[in-house]
Coordinates of C-alpha atoms and ligand atoms in Angstrom, one line a residue:
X7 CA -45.5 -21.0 -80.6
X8 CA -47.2 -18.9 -78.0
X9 CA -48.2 -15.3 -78.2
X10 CA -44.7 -13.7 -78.0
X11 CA -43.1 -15.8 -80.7
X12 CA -41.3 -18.6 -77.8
X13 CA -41.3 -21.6 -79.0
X14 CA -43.1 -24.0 -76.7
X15 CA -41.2 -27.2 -76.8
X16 CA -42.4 -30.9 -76.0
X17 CA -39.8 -33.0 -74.6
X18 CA -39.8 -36.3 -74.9
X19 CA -38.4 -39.0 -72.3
X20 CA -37.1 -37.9 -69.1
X21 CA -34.2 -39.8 -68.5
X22 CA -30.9 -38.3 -68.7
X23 CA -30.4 -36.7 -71.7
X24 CA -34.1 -35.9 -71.1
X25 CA -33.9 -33.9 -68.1
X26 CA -30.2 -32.1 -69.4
X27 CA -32.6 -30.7 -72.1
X28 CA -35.1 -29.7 -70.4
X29 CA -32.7 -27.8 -67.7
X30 CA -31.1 -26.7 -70.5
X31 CA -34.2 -25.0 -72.6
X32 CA -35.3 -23.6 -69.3
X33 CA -31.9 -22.2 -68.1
X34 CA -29.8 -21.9 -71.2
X35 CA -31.5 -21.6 -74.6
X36 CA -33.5 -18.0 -75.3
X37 CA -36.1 -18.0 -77.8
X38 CA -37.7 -21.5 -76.4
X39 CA -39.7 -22.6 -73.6
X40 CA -40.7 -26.3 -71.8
X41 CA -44.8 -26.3 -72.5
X42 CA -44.7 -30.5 -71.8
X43 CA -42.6 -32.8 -71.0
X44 CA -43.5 -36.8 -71.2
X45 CA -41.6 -39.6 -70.1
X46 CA -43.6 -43.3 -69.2
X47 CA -42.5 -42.9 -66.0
X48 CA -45.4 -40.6 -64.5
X49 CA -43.2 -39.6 -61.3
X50 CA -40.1 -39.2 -63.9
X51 CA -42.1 -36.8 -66.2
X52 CA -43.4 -35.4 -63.1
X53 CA -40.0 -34.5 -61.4
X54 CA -39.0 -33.1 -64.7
X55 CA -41.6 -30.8 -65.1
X56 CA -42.1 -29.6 -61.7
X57 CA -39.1 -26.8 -61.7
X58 CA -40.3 -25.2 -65.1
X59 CA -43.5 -22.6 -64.7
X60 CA -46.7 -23.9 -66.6
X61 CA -45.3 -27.2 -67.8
X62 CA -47.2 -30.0 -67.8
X63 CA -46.1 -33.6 -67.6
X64 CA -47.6 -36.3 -69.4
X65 CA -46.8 -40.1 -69.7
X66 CA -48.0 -40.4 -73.6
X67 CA -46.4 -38.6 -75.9
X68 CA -49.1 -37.9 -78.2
X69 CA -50.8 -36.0 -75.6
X70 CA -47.9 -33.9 -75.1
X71 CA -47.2 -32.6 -78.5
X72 CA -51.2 -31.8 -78.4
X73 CA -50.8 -29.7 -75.8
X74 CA -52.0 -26.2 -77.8
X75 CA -48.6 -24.3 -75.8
X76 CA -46.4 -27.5 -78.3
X77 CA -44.7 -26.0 -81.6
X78 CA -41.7 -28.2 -81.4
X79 CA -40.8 -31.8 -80.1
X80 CA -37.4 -32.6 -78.6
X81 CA -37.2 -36.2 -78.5
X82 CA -34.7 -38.2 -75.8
X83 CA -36.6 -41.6 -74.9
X84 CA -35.0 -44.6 -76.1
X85 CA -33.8 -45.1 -79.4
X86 CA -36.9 -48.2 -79.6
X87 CA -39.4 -45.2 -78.9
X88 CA -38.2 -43.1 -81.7
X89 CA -40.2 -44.3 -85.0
X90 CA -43.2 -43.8 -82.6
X91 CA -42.8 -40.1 -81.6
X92 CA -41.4 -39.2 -84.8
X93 CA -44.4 -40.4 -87.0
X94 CA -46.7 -38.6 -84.3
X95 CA -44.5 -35.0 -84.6
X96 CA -44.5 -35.4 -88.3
X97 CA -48.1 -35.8 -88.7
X98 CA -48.8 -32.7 -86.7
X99 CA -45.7 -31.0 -88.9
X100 CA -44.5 -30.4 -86.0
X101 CA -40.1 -29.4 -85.9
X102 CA -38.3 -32.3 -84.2
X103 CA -34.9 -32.8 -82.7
X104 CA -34.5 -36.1 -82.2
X105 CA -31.5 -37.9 -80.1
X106 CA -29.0 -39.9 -81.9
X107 CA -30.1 -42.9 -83.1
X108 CA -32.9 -41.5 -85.7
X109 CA -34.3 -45.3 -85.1
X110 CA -32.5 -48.3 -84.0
X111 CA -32.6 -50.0 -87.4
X112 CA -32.6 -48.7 -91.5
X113 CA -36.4 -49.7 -92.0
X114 CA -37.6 -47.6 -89.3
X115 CA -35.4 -44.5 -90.5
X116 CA -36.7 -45.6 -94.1
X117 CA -40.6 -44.7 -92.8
X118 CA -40.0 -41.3 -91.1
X119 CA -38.1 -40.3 -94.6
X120 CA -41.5 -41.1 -96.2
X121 CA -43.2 -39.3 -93.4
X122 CA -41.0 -36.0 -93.5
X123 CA -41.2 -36.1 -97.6
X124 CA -45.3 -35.9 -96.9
X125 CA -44.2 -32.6 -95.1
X126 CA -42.8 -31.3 -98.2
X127 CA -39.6 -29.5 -96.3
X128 CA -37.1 -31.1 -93.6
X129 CA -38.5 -30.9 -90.3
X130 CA -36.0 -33.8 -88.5
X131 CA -32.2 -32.3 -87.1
X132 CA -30.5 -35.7 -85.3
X133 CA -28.8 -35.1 -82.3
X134 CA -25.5 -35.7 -84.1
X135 CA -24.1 -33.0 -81.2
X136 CA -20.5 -33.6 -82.3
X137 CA -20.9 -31.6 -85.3
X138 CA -21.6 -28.3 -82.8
X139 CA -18.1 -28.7 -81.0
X140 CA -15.5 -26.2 -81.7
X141 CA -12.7 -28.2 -81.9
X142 CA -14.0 -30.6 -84.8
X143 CA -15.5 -28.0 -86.5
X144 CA -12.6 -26.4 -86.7
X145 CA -11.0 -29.6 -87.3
X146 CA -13.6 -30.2 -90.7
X147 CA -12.8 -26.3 -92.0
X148 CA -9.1 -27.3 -92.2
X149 CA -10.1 -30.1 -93.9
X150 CA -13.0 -28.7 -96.3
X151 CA -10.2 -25.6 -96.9
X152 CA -8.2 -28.3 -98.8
X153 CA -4.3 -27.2 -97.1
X154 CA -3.2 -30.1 -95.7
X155 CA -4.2 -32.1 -99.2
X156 CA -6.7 -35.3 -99.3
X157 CA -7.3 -36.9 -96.1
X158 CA -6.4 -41.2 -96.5
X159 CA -6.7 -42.3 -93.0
X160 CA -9.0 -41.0 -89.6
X161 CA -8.0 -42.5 -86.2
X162 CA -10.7 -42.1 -83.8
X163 CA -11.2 -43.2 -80.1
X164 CA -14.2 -43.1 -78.2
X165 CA -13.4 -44.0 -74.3
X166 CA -16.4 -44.0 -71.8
X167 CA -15.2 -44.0 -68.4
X168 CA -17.9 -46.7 -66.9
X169 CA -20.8 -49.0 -68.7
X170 CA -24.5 -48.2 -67.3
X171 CA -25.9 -51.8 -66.2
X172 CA -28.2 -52.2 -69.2
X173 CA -25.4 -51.8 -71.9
X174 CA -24.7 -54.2 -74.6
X175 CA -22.0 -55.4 -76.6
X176 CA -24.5 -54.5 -80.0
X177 CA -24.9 -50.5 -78.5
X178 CA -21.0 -50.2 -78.9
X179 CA -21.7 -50.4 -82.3
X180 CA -25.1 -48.2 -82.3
X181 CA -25.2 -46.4 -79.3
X182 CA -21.4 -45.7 -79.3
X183 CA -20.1 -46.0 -82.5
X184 CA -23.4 -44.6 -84.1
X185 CA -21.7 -40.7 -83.5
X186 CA -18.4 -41.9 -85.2
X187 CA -20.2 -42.8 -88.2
X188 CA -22.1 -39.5 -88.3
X189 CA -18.5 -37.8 -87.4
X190 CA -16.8 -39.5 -90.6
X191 CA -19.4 -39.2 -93.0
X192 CA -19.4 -35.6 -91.8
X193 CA -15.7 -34.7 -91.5
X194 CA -15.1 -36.4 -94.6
X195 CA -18.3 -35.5 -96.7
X196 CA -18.3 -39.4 -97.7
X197 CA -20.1 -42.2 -97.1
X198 CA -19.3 -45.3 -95.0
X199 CA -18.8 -48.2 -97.7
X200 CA -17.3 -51.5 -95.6
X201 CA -17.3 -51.9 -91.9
X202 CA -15.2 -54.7 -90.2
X203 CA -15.6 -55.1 -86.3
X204 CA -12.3 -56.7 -84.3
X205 CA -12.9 -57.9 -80.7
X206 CA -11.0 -59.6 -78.3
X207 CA -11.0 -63.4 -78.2
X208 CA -12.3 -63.3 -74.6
X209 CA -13.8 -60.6 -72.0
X210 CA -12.0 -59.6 -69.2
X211 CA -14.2 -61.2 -66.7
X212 CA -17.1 -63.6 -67.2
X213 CA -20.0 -62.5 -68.3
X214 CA -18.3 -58.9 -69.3
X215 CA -18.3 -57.4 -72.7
X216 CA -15.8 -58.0 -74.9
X217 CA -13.6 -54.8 -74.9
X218 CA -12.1 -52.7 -76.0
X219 CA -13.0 -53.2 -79.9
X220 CA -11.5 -51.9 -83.6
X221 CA -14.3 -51.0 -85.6
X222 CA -13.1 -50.1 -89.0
X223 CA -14.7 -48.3 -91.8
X224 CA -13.9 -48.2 -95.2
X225 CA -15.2 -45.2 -97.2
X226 CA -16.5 -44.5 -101.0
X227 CA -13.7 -42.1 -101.3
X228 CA -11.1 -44.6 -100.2
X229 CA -10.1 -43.3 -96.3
X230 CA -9.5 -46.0 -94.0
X231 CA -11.4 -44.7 -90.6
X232 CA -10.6 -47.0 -87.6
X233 CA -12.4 -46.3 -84.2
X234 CA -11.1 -48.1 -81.0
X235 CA -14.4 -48.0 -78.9
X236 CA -13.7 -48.3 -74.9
X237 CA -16.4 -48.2 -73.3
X238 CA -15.4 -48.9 -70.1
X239 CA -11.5 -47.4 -69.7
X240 CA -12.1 -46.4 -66.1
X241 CA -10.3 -43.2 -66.1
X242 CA -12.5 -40.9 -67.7
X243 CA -14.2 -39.6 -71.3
X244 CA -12.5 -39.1 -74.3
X245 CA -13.0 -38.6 -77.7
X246 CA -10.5 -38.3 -80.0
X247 CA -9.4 -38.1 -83.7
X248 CA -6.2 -37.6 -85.9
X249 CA -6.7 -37.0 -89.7
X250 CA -3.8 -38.8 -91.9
X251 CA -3.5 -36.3 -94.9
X252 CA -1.7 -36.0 -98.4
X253 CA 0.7 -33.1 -96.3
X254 CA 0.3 -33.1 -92.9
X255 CA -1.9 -34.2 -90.0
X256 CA -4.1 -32.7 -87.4
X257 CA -5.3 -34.2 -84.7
X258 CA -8.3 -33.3 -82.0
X259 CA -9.7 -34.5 -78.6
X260 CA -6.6 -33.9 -76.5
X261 CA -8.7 -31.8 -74.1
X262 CA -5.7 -29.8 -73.8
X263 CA -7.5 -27.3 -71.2
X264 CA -5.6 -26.1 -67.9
X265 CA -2.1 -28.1 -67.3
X266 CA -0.9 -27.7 -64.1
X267 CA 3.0 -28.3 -63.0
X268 CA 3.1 -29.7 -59.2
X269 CA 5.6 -31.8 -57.1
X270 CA 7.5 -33.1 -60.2
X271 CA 4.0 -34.1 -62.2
X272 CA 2.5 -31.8 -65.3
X273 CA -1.1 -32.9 -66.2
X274 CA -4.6 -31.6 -66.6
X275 CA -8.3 -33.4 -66.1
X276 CA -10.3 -35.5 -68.2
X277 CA -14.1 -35.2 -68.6
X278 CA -16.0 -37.6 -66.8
X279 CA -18.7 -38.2 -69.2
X280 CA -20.4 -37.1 -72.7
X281 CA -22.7 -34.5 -71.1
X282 CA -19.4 -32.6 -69.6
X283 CA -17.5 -33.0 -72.6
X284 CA -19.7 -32.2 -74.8
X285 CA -22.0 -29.5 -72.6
X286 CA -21.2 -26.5 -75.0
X287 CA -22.2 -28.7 -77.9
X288 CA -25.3 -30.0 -76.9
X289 CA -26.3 -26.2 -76.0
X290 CA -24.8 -25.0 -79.2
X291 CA -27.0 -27.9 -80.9
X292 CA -30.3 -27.2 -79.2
X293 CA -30.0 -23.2 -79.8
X294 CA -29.5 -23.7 -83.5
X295 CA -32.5 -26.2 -83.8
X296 CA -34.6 -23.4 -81.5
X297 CA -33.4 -20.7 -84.2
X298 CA -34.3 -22.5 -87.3
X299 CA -37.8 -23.6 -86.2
X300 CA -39.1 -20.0 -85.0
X301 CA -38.4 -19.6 -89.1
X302 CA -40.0 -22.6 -90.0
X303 CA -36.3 -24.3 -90.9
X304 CA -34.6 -26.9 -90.4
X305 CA -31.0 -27.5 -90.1
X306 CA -27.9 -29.7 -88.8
X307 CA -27.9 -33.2 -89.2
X308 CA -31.1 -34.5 -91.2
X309 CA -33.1 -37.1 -90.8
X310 CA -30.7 -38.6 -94.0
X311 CA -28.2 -38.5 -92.1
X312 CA -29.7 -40.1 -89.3
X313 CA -30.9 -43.1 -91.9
X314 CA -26.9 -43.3 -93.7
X315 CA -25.9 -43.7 -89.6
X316 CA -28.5 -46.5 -89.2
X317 CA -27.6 -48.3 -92.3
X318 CA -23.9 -48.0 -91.4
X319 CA -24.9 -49.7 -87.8
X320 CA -26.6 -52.7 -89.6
X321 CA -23.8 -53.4 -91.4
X322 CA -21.8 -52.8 -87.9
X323 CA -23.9 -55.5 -86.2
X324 CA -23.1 -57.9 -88.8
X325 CA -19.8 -57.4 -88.8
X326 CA -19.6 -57.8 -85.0
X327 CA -21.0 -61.0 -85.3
X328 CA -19.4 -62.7 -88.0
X329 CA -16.1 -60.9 -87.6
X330 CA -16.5 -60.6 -91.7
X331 CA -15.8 -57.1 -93.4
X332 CA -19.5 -56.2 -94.4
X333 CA -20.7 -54.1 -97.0
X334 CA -23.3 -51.2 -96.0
X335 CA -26.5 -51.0 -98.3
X336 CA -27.7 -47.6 -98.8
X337 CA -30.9 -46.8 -100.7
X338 CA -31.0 -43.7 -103.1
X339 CA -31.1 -40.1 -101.3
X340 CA -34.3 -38.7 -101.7
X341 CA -34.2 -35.2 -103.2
X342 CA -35.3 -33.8 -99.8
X343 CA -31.9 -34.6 -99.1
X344 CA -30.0 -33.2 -101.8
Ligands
ISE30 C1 -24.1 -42.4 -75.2 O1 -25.4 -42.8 -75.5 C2 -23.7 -41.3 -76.0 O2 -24.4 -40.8 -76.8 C3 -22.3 -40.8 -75.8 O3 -22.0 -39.7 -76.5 C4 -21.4 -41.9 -76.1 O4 -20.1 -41.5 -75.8 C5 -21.7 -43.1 -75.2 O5 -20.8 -44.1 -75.6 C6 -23.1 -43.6 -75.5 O6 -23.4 -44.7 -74.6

């Protein structure tokens, strides 16, 4: 924290969601500024840094959250990178918001529980930035206030309008599907029990993904959650979801925004990715993580939350592979967590 109480914020990886935060702490959020950013990429980090006043690009990450302007570590390098950066902000008790996935698998998410529980108070929000849009928020306080009766089914689709190059048919599950599970669980205030992955017999083309799939979740409170993940649709970004309840439905995502009649056609646009779609969120998201750690809080999605997603994705991947409905294994909550 420097002199006047900003919060001088390490950000790690400069890739996309990297350099969207960093524009977005310099231009959007008050109460925070870019000391470092670090990215292994020198000229990546470099780039990033250069338009912010006295911040300093690094390529290891260590050496950015010791940077003595650091009091808070944004991390958005690949989900492999995670465990690393984590265990290096939670030794220096250092406030972390860390991009969805906490840690690509359940052990990994397992050790940085241990290593927030040695800080003695949460210190990890996951950058689960769906629970910071308006329309599902609005869509959970229906649901928490009880009026439309107990929820039994949740239809939710997740289209991306292209695939990046590197993309994998296991990151539909945690890359993709990863924010679904977080959405559920949330939404719902259950946990994921069973997951059963349906794909189609062949891809498109050769050498394509398999797609679209039917990911479907069973939960401890017996809702049946199925999640059609497109990852490729080609028309644009959407992400959708319609709660089955005891008296009534309700039903989000339609991006129902400006609708304009014209030479016999009605219509309106569709995002063309996440960071549009979800722009106001991920602001919304990174304000509230600013806020709470100038008070030395923590709040959001915790790294718990992050774990429950990763052991959900485990049991995702085996189900993807076998086509068999899988159980997920999820250890005891710590009372952290409570
Ligand atoms: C990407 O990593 C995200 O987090 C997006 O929100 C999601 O829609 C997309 O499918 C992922 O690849």
């Amino acid at each position: 924290m420097t002199q006047h109480g900003t919060l001088g914020v390490a950000v790690i990886g400069a890739g996309r969601m990297g350099a969207d935060h960093v524009r977005r702490l310099h231009e959007v959020t008050s109460g925070a500024r870019v000391a470092a950013v670090a990215d292994v990429d020198a000229e990546r980090a470099k780039a990033a840094a250069d338009g912010v006043e006295g911040c300093q690009p690094y390529t290891d990450p260590a050496a950015a959250m010791a940077c003595p302007e650091v009091g808070a570590v944004l991390i958005a390098s690949p989900g492999p990178a995670h465990e690393a950066a984590l265990l290096a902000a939670l030794e220096r008790d250092l406030p972390v918001l860390c991009e969805k996935p906490l840690t690509p698998d359940a052990a990994a998410a397992l050790r940085v529980l241990r290593a927030e529980q040695r800080c003695g108070r949460r210190r990890v929000q996951v950058g689960f930035m769906r629970r910071y849009d308006a329309e599902l928020q609005e869509l959970k306080a229906l649901l928490d206030a009880g009026e439309l009766g107990r929820p039994q089914m949740l239809h939710c689709r997740h289209r991306n309008a292209s695939l990046p190059a590197f993309f994998t048919e296991q990151m539909l599950i945690n890359d993709s599907v990863v924010h679904e599970m977080d959405q559920v669980r949330w939404l719902l205030g259950q946990e994921i029990a069973a997951v059963t992955v349906l794909r189609p017999p062949r891809p498109y083309a050769p050498g394509a993904l398999r797609d679209p799939q039917l990911v479907v979740f069973e939960t401890d409170g017996g809702v049946l959650v199925t999640v059609e993940i497109h990852p490729a649709c080609g028309f644009g970004y959407q992400v959708q979801a319609e709660v089955v309840c005891e008296r009534g439905t309700a039903r989000v995502g339609d991006a129902h925004g400006l609708l304009v009649n014209r030479a016999g056609r009605w219509g309106g646009g569709i995002a063309p990715d996440y960071v549009a779609r979800f722009a106001t969120a991920y602001d919304r998201q990174v304000q509230a993580w600013v806020d709470a750690a100038r008070c030395g809080e923590a709040v959001g999605p915790s790294a718990w939350d992050g774990y429950a997603a990763a052991a959900v994705c485990e049991a995702g991947l085996r189900a993807q592979a076998t086509g068999e409905r899988t159980p997920v294994e999820l250890a005891e909550r710590p009372a952290l967590y409570g």
